[in-house]
Amino acid sequence: MNGGLLVAGTTSDAGKSVVTAGICRWLVRQGVKVAPFKAQNMSLNSFVTREGAEIGRAQAMQAQACRIEPTALMNPVLLKPGGEQSSQVVLLGRPVGEMSARGYHGGRQQKLLGTVLECLAELRGTYDAVICEGAGSPAEINLRRTDIVNMGIARGARLPVLVVGDIDRGGVFASFFGTVALLSPEDQELVAGFLVNKFRGDVSLLEPGVEMLRGLTGRRTYGVLPFRHGLGIDEEDGLRVSLRGTVRESTVAPPHGEDVLRVAVCAIPLMSNFTDVDALAAEPGVVVRFVDRPEELADADLAVVPGTRGTVRALQWLRERGLADALVRRAADGRPVLGICGGFQVLGEEIEDDVESRAGTVPGLGVLPVRVRFAREKTLTRPAGEALGERVEGYEIHHGVAEVLGGEAFLDGCRVGHTWGTHWHGSLESDGFRRAFLREVAAAAGRRFVPAPDTSFAALREEQLDRLGDLIEQHADTDALWRLIESGAPQGLPFIPPGAPA
């Protein structure tokens, strides 16, 4: 078998990432050697592979669904927004510079098509099947000429295309029809059919629409996936906590001790790797929320300043909102504060930034004895060590180099009283360390909270991935899906006018 498939969507957030992961997990359970692929990803949630390459967290999660190690081949182009109109371009896991949207779509993107096709070909030469994820919608007619992630990659690699639509938003049949009708005849030849996502209710009520859609387009619907909470793991962007549906929106997992523990995460601009708090939300009795006002910190047992793609901008935002003063007061009062990556830098004494913001030397909040200097070369590592008497693993993605001038050692950063700072993302996924950290937070906050002794973040993640595989296995036409992956789009699919404008 040397199969492939492109999972496209009628919109952003239609469910492409989770459907791709679900198909990957279903295939690997059938004994298929499978890998994920996304030619171009725009996200502030990223991950560092074992070889030190930066890729989107969604592709790292999909690799886990395939039970393989993620590599740079799986996400050759990563765009990390630094503002409304510019992004850092990460090519094959390494940053190659900042570029405006106009400059990228005006020429640079199209030049990368050969690179992404080479990466895909290498994966296809290694694995039985490669399940590719598109971006946004394939019917973005203003961007089709330079597209390398939707129909551009489908045409280049002759991949069949499955279009996913979120019926929970409404208008899914119009979205399916319109998506096909806005593609050129050559692109339409590869669009094999549709997958309805997030359906609530009686599927029999949907069947007449599915049949009419087939009559209108000549294309089948490969399945209707029911709405399920807690499936949005490792989102590309947005204020979502990956495990929120499993842990915080459900009524399960009461506190193991007598009290809950309240965690407030400062929703700073250009927030990156907010998935760091997923492991906290996975703990029974831990309530995680995002905040943007100082009064929302008042009842929090732990305040978290997460990572950001704009440290100086985040610092300014904290000051404008009054959150900076609230954090300084918390630290002075011995109330727990945790800064991660950019959040760690914000808590320091001074930031010298001639790289990211080019703001020069800026005073930090001064609650940790740390000075930060931004280097042009990005640190991308997978460190391991010990803290609070427990083994810890993490990953680092930052330009800021911290000079620690005092305090107690804490991972690569430091702690002063009950304020901790580190560049390590993902450290809270280490179960023993997370429990030890929460015990210290609870003691400092005066809460009778006790971490559950058996919560395994890795096991919860595996359960979620299995749930995605179950959705595909139970609610998709897997025989038809198998034929599509193995043999490509059916021949003779009709053209739906008007097609893409010239």
XYZ file of C-alpha atoms in Angstrom:
502
model
C 0.000 0.000 0.000
C 1.269 3.480 -0.901
C -1.786 5.558 -0.124
C -2.565 9.130 0.709
C -5.380 11.518 1.485
C -5.825 15.261 1.974
C -8.307 16.232 4.685
C -9.563 19.686 3.707
C -12.267 21.766 5.374
C -15.049 24.134 4.430
C -13.652 26.588 7.000
C -10.972 26.972 9.606
C -11.813 24.988 12.750
C -14.079 22.599 10.839
C -12.256 19.726 12.530
C -9.469 18.922 10.074
C -6.838 18.342 12.762
C -8.910 15.943 14.837
C -10.303 14.100 11.798
C -6.761 13.656 10.485
C -5.668 12.324 13.885
C -8.712 10.036 14.016
C -8.004 8.560 10.586
C -4.361 8.076 11.572
C -5.302 6.258 14.794
C -7.892 4.105 12.947
C -5.318 3.126 10.314
C -2.564 2.291 12.785
C -4.981 0.040 14.646
C -5.479 -1.796 11.345
C -1.750 -2.455 11.174
C -1.035 0.296 8.627
C 2.237 2.174 8.906
C 0.953 5.751 8.663
C 2.285 9.297 9.065
C 0.660 12.759 9.214
C 1.588 15.735 7.046
C 0.694 19.414 6.866
C 2.606 21.362 4.276
C 2.056 24.739 5.902
C 0.763 25.485 9.373
C -0.005 28.853 10.948
C 0.118 28.462 14.706
C 1.620 29.794 17.912
C 1.380 26.328 19.441
C 4.509 24.493 18.411
C 6.649 21.563 19.501
C 10.310 20.562 19.311
C 11.164 17.200 17.770
C 13.985 15.017 19.043
C 16.281 16.314 16.303
C 15.624 19.900 17.463
C 13.143 20.994 14.789
C 10.133 23.190 15.484
C 6.792 22.020 14.077
C 3.110 22.621 14.831
C 1.767 20.869 17.932
C -1.149 19.530 15.898
C 1.268 17.502 13.766
C 3.092 16.282 16.875
C -0.270 15.131 18.234
C -1.102 13.425 14.926
C 2.272 11.660 14.992
C 1.352 10.366 18.436
C -1.915 9.123 16.932
C 0.254 7.215 14.439
C 2.465 5.957 17.317
C 5.584 7.406 15.709
C 8.056 10.175 16.564
C 7.281 13.550 14.941
C 9.819 14.968 12.482
C 10.245 18.193 10.525
C 9.096 16.384 7.365
C 5.570 16.282 8.785
C 5.265 20.093 8.864
C 7.894 21.628 6.581
C 6.514 25.191 6.773
C 5.356 26.754 10.051
C 4.199 30.369 10.234
C 4.250 31.960 13.691
C 2.283 35.231 13.730
C 4.049 38.186 15.291
C 1.291 40.695 14.587
C -1.657 41.303 12.318
C 0.388 41.325 9.109
C 3.668 39.480 9.699
C 4.889 36.056 10.758
C 8.112 34.262 11.492
C 8.709 31.669 8.779
C 10.022 28.348 10.095
C 11.299 26.109 7.291
C 12.104 22.459 7.979
C 12.106 23.201 11.693
C 14.355 26.283 11.647
C 13.394 29.995 11.552
C 14.458 31.695 8.329
C 13.121 35.198 8.984
C 10.113 37.455 9.391
C 7.832 38.127 6.450
C 4.710 40.149 5.788
C 1.602 38.358 4.576
C 1.858 40.239 1.285
C 5.495 39.246 0.824
C 4.838 35.602 1.674
C 1.785 35.143 -0.538
C 3.310 37.391 -3.179
C 6.049 34.953 -4.132
C 7.829 33.164 -1.299
C 5.038 30.664 -0.661
C 4.887 29.350 -4.220
C 8.653 28.820 -4.244
C 8.240 26.417 -1.333
C 5.951 24.044 -3.244
C 8.892 21.957 -4.432
C 10.211 21.645 -0.868
C 6.905 20.503 0.599
C 6.336 18.021 -2.236
C 9.803 16.556 -1.605
C 8.988 16.146 2.089
C 5.689 14.471 1.270
C 7.365 12.163 -1.242
C 9.955 11.149 1.357
C 7.214 10.295 3.850
C 5.277 8.354 1.220
C 8.395 6.382 0.424
C 8.696 5.395 4.092
C 5.108 4.810 5.180
C 2.180 2.808 3.814
C -0.063 5.864 3.943
C 0.272 9.587 4.608
C -2.763 11.512 5.830
C -2.395 15.186 4.995
C -4.207 18.083 6.608
C -5.191 21.178 4.666
C -5.520 24.710 6.035
C -8.545 26.973 6.129
C -10.566 26.229 3.005
C -9.398 24.946 -0.398
C -11.781 27.455 -2.013
C -9.812 30.565 -1.023
C -9.851 31.787 -4.621
C -7.697 34.829 -3.802
C -4.856 32.548 -2.646
C -5.161 29.599 -5.049
C -2.354 30.726 -7.367
C 0.263 30.362 -4.631
C -1.396 27.601 -2.586
C 0.888 24.870 -1.260
C -1.279 23.369 1.487
C -4.679 22.570 -0.057
C -5.318 21.919 -3.752
C -1.752 22.885 -4.608
C -0.387 19.900 -2.692
C -3.299 17.685 -3.790
C -2.601 18.430 -7.455
C 1.154 18.145 -7.017
C 0.944 14.726 -5.329
C -2.322 13.512 -6.947
C -4.040 13.111 -3.584
C -7.769 12.478 -3.188
C -9.479 15.157 -1.101
C -12.032 14.673 1.667
C -13.818 17.892 2.651
C -14.842 18.192 6.329
C -17.718 20.477 7.345
C -18.801 21.576 10.821
C -22.575 21.127 10.863
C -22.788 22.631 14.347
C -22.190 26.029 12.739
C -25.052 25.562 10.287
C -25.035 25.812 6.496
C -22.941 22.699 5.990
C -24.612 21.613 2.724
C -24.168 25.057 1.183
C -20.554 25.029 2.366
C -19.888 21.627 0.786
C -21.509 22.590 -2.516
C -19.903 26.027 -2.619
C -16.455 24.652 -1.841
C -16.561 22.317 -4.831
C -18.223 24.848 -7.141
C -15.455 27.414 -6.542
C -12.666 25.037 -7.618
C -11.246 24.691 -11.114
C -12.175 21.567 -13.134
C -8.693 20.142 -12.472
C -9.071 20.664 -8.723
C -12.616 19.299 -8.667
C -11.385 16.013 -10.160
C -9.627 15.267 -6.877
C -12.465 16.154 -4.481
C -13.883 12.707 -3.715
C -16.531 13.649 -1.172
C -17.480 14.957 2.223
C -17.398 14.209 5.948
C -19.951 15.828 8.263
C -18.481 16.747 11.653
C -20.066 17.658 15.026
C -23.593 16.431 14.303
C -26.129 16.501 17.128
C -29.367 14.509 16.959
C -30.922 11.802 14.807
C -28.761 10.978 11.789
C -31.820 9.775 9.842
C -33.010 13.394 9.690
C -29.792 14.291 7.851
C -29.964 11.517 5.264
C -32.264 13.321 2.749
C -29.797 16.215 2.628
C -26.870 13.842 2.151
C -28.668 12.177 -0.776
C -29.552 15.526 -2.360
C -25.925 16.654 -1.983
C -24.802 13.525 -3.816
C -27.303 14.236 -6.594
C -26.091 17.820 -6.889
C -22.360 17.108 -6.802
C -21.962 13.455 -7.794
C -19.923 12.953 -4.625
C -20.664 10.775 -1.626
C -20.551 11.570 2.071
C -18.055 9.298 3.816
C -19.536 9.642 7.276
C -21.384 11.728 9.859
C -19.361 12.184 13.040
C -21.384 12.998 16.184
C -20.601 15.942 18.392
C -18.282 14.953 21.232
C -16.835 17.083 24.025
C -13.128 17.062 24.689
C -11.798 16.234 21.215
C -10.086 19.531 20.378
C -6.619 18.451 21.435
C -3.597 20.633 20.640
C -5.513 23.287 18.773
C -3.589 25.512 16.391
C -4.857 28.743 17.928
C -7.653 30.188 20.030
C -8.408 30.210 23.739
C -9.050 26.508 24.146
C -7.638 24.090 26.657
C -7.132 20.751 24.997
C -8.618 18.666 27.779
C -11.337 21.114 28.772
C -14.137 18.984 27.354
C -12.874 15.883 29.116
C -12.061 17.430 32.460
C -13.509 20.891 33.032
C -16.794 20.893 31.093
C -17.850 17.519 32.433
C -19.119 16.606 35.879
C -16.534 13.877 36.444
C -13.265 14.139 38.353
C -14.237 15.766 41.666
C -11.363 16.983 43.861
C -9.309 14.238 45.439
C -8.935 16.326 48.592
C -11.367 18.688 50.294
C -10.738 21.781 48.134
C -10.462 22.638 44.480
C -7.443 24.570 43.196
C -8.124 27.617 41.019
C -5.634 28.483 38.271
C -5.832 31.815 36.408
C -3.898 32.057 33.130
C -3.167 35.583 31.895
C -4.496 35.777 28.333
C -1.562 37.824 27.033
C -1.266 38.886 23.371
C 0.280 36.399 20.918
C -0.045 33.706 23.567
C 1.927 30.640 22.520
C 1.878 27.067 23.731
C -1.084 27.653 26.017
C -1.318 23.850 25.848
C 1.128 23.966 28.790
C -1.850 24.270 31.151
C -3.642 21.217 29.722
C -1.888 18.994 32.228
C -3.160 21.182 35.071
C -6.705 20.972 33.713
C -6.332 17.186 33.590
C -5.968 17.014 37.357
C -9.191 16.257 39.283
C -10.204 19.338 41.228
C -8.065 21.836 39.285
C -10.135 24.602 37.653
C -8.329 26.492 34.868
C -9.568 29.728 33.346
C -8.105 32.488 31.161
C -8.246 36.022 32.576
C -7.604 39.564 31.365
C -8.493 41.690 34.419
C -6.654 42.076 37.733
C -9.751 41.343 39.828
C -9.918 37.905 38.215
C -6.624 37.067 39.906
C -8.027 37.789 43.360
C -9.402 34.318 44.104
C -6.801 32.386 42.094
C -4.569 29.990 43.968
C -2.049 30.034 41.125
C -1.472 32.725 38.496
C 0.219 31.583 35.285
C 1.903 33.900 32.778
C 2.223 31.683 29.683
C 4.491 31.823 26.670
C 4.145 34.526 24.024
C 5.525 35.423 20.622
C 5.733 39.046 21.782
C 7.310 39.330 25.234
C 7.643 43.118 25.307
C 4.159 43.563 23.875
C 2.770 41.186 26.515
C 4.565 43.131 29.247
C 3.028 46.371 28.018
C -0.420 44.736 27.881
C -0.070 43.465 31.458
C 0.795 46.977 32.616
C -2.049 48.606 30.695
C -4.560 46.149 32.160
C -3.351 46.476 35.733
C -2.366 42.816 35.744
C 1.321 43.661 36.135
C 0.711 45.361 39.500
C -1.537 42.483 40.568
C 1.192 39.948 39.754
C 3.824 41.957 41.626
C 1.543 42.149 44.680
C 0.886 38.405 44.508
C 4.597 37.665 44.443
C 5.287 40.042 47.340
C 2.513 38.411 49.377
C 3.912 34.932 48.742
C 0.953 33.872 46.596
C 1.924 31.403 43.837
C 2.916 32.687 40.384
C 4.349 30.617 37.521
C 5.966 32.127 34.430
C 6.650 29.917 31.411
C 8.990 30.971 28.588
C 7.877 34.510 27.629
C 5.991 34.631 30.927
C 9.233 33.802 32.736
C 11.000 36.622 30.893
C 8.245 39.081 31.846
C 8.779 38.306 35.553
C 12.481 39.211 35.362
C 14.257 42.475 36.088
C 15.185 43.551 32.588
C 14.638 42.577 28.939
C 17.062 43.582 26.207
C 15.251 43.008 22.928
C 16.765 44.062 19.613
C 15.337 41.012 17.814
C 11.628 40.406 18.425
C 10.178 43.843 19.268
C 13.381 45.840 18.680
C 12.381 47.899 21.713
C 15.866 47.913 23.238
C 16.137 47.617 27.018
C 12.812 47.390 28.844
C 12.261 46.903 32.602
C 10.470 43.708 33.574
C 8.206 43.161 36.573
C 11.237 42.561 38.787
C 9.883 39.670 40.832
C 12.603 37.249 39.721
C 16.367 38.027 39.686
C 16.741 37.442 35.945
C 17.980 39.503 33.021
C 16.989 38.486 29.505
C 18.793 39.247 26.254
C 17.190 38.292 22.956
C 19.509 36.376 20.620
C 18.942 36.118 16.875
C 19.335 32.356 16.938
C 16.365 30.534 18.416
C 16.882 27.963 21.169
C 15.184 24.675 20.206
C 15.924 21.852 22.620
C 14.340 18.924 24.478
C 15.807 19.191 28.008
C 15.360 16.742 30.861
C 16.258 17.126 34.505
C 14.970 17.115 38.060
C 12.940 19.554 40.121
C 11.064 19.254 43.416
C 12.611 15.809 43.741
C 10.978 14.527 40.552
C 12.120 13.739 37.019
C 11.015 16.357 34.472
C 11.059 16.527 30.665
C 10.166 19.505 28.503
C 11.024 21.464 25.389
C 12.349 24.973 24.775
C 11.404 27.430 21.992
C 12.720 30.945 22.586
C 15.022 33.740 21.451
C 15.451 35.141 24.956
C 18.586 34.074 26.838
C 18.140 34.307 30.615
C 20.924 35.291 32.994
C 19.808 34.058 36.420
C 21.307 36.265 39.133
C 19.858 34.660 42.254
C 17.021 32.695 43.794
C 16.784 28.914 43.984
C 17.425 26.794 40.907
C 14.238 25.680 39.145
C 14.658 23.765 35.893
C 16.650 26.245 33.749
C 15.177 29.233 35.583
C 14.697 30.058 39.244
C 12.228 30.498 42.057
C 11.921 33.112 44.766
C 9.466 32.160 47.478
C 6.387 30.948 45.661
C 7.189 32.561 42.308
C 8.637 30.169 39.736
C 10.021 30.853 36.260
C 11.275 28.542 33.518
C 11.729 28.370 29.759
C 10.566 24.756 29.735
C 7.293 24.084 27.973
C 5.567 20.785 28.686
C 7.140 20.269 32.105
C 3.748 19.860 33.772
C 3.074 16.783 31.632
C 5.575 14.944 33.873
C 3.123 13.448 36.360
C 5.325 13.231 39.467
C 6.636 16.764 39.035
C 3.145 18.155 38.427
C 1.849 16.575 41.629
C 4.794 17.901 43.646
C 4.308 21.381 42.175
C 0.574 21.383 42.933
C 1.229 20.267 46.496
C 3.483 23.303 46.976
C 0.910 25.604 45.383
C -1.871 24.221 47.585
C 0.216 24.633 50.741
C 1.124 28.221 49.848
C -2.504 29.015 48.982
C -3.840 27.401 52.164
C -5.992 24.978 50.190
C -6.769 21.450 51.327
C -6.198 20.228 47.802
C -4.565 16.851 47.230
C -3.365 15.786 43.741
C -4.833 12.475 42.636
C -2.149 9.781 42.877
C -3.023 8.072 39.597
C -3.601 10.823 37.022
C -1.494 10.063 33.969
C -1.448 12.814 31.373
C 0.038 10.465 28.755
C -2.733 7.932 29.385
C -5.409 10.632 29.084
C -3.906 11.731 25.778
C -3.935 8.134 24.514
C -7.564 7.781 25.567
C -8.445 10.901 23.589
C -6.647 9.638 20.496
C -8.442 6.316 20.797
C -11.737 8.176 21.017
C -10.882 9.898 17.744
C -10.077 6.541 16.163
C -13.364 5.154 17.496
C -15.289 8.033 15.885
C -13.864 7.174 12.471
C -14.311 3.439 12.929
C -17.890 3.698 14.179
C -19.299 6.603 12.159
C -17.402 6.706 8.854
C -17.675 4.315 5.917
C -14.252 2.841 6.552
C -14.362 0.461 3.577
C -14.952 3.387 1.230
C -12.364 5.464 3.083
C -9.818 2.668 2.737
C -10.425 2.482 -1.040
C -10.053 6.249 -1.287
C -6.714 6.248 0.535
C -5.432 3.265 -1.424
C -6.694 4.037 -4.936
C -7.297 7.789 -5.103
C -10.328 9.813 -6.134
C -12.973 8.005 -8.211
C -12.790 8.559 -11.960
C -15.391 10.590 -13.792
C -16.471 12.922 -10.986
C -18.700 15.622 -12.514
C -17.719 19.270 -12.846
C -19.879 21.638 -10.766
C -20.153 25.102 -12.293
C -19.134 27.866 -12.196
C -15.662 26.683 -11.130
C -12.849 28.966 -10.107
C -12.847 32.394 -11.781
C -10.112 32.966 -14.306
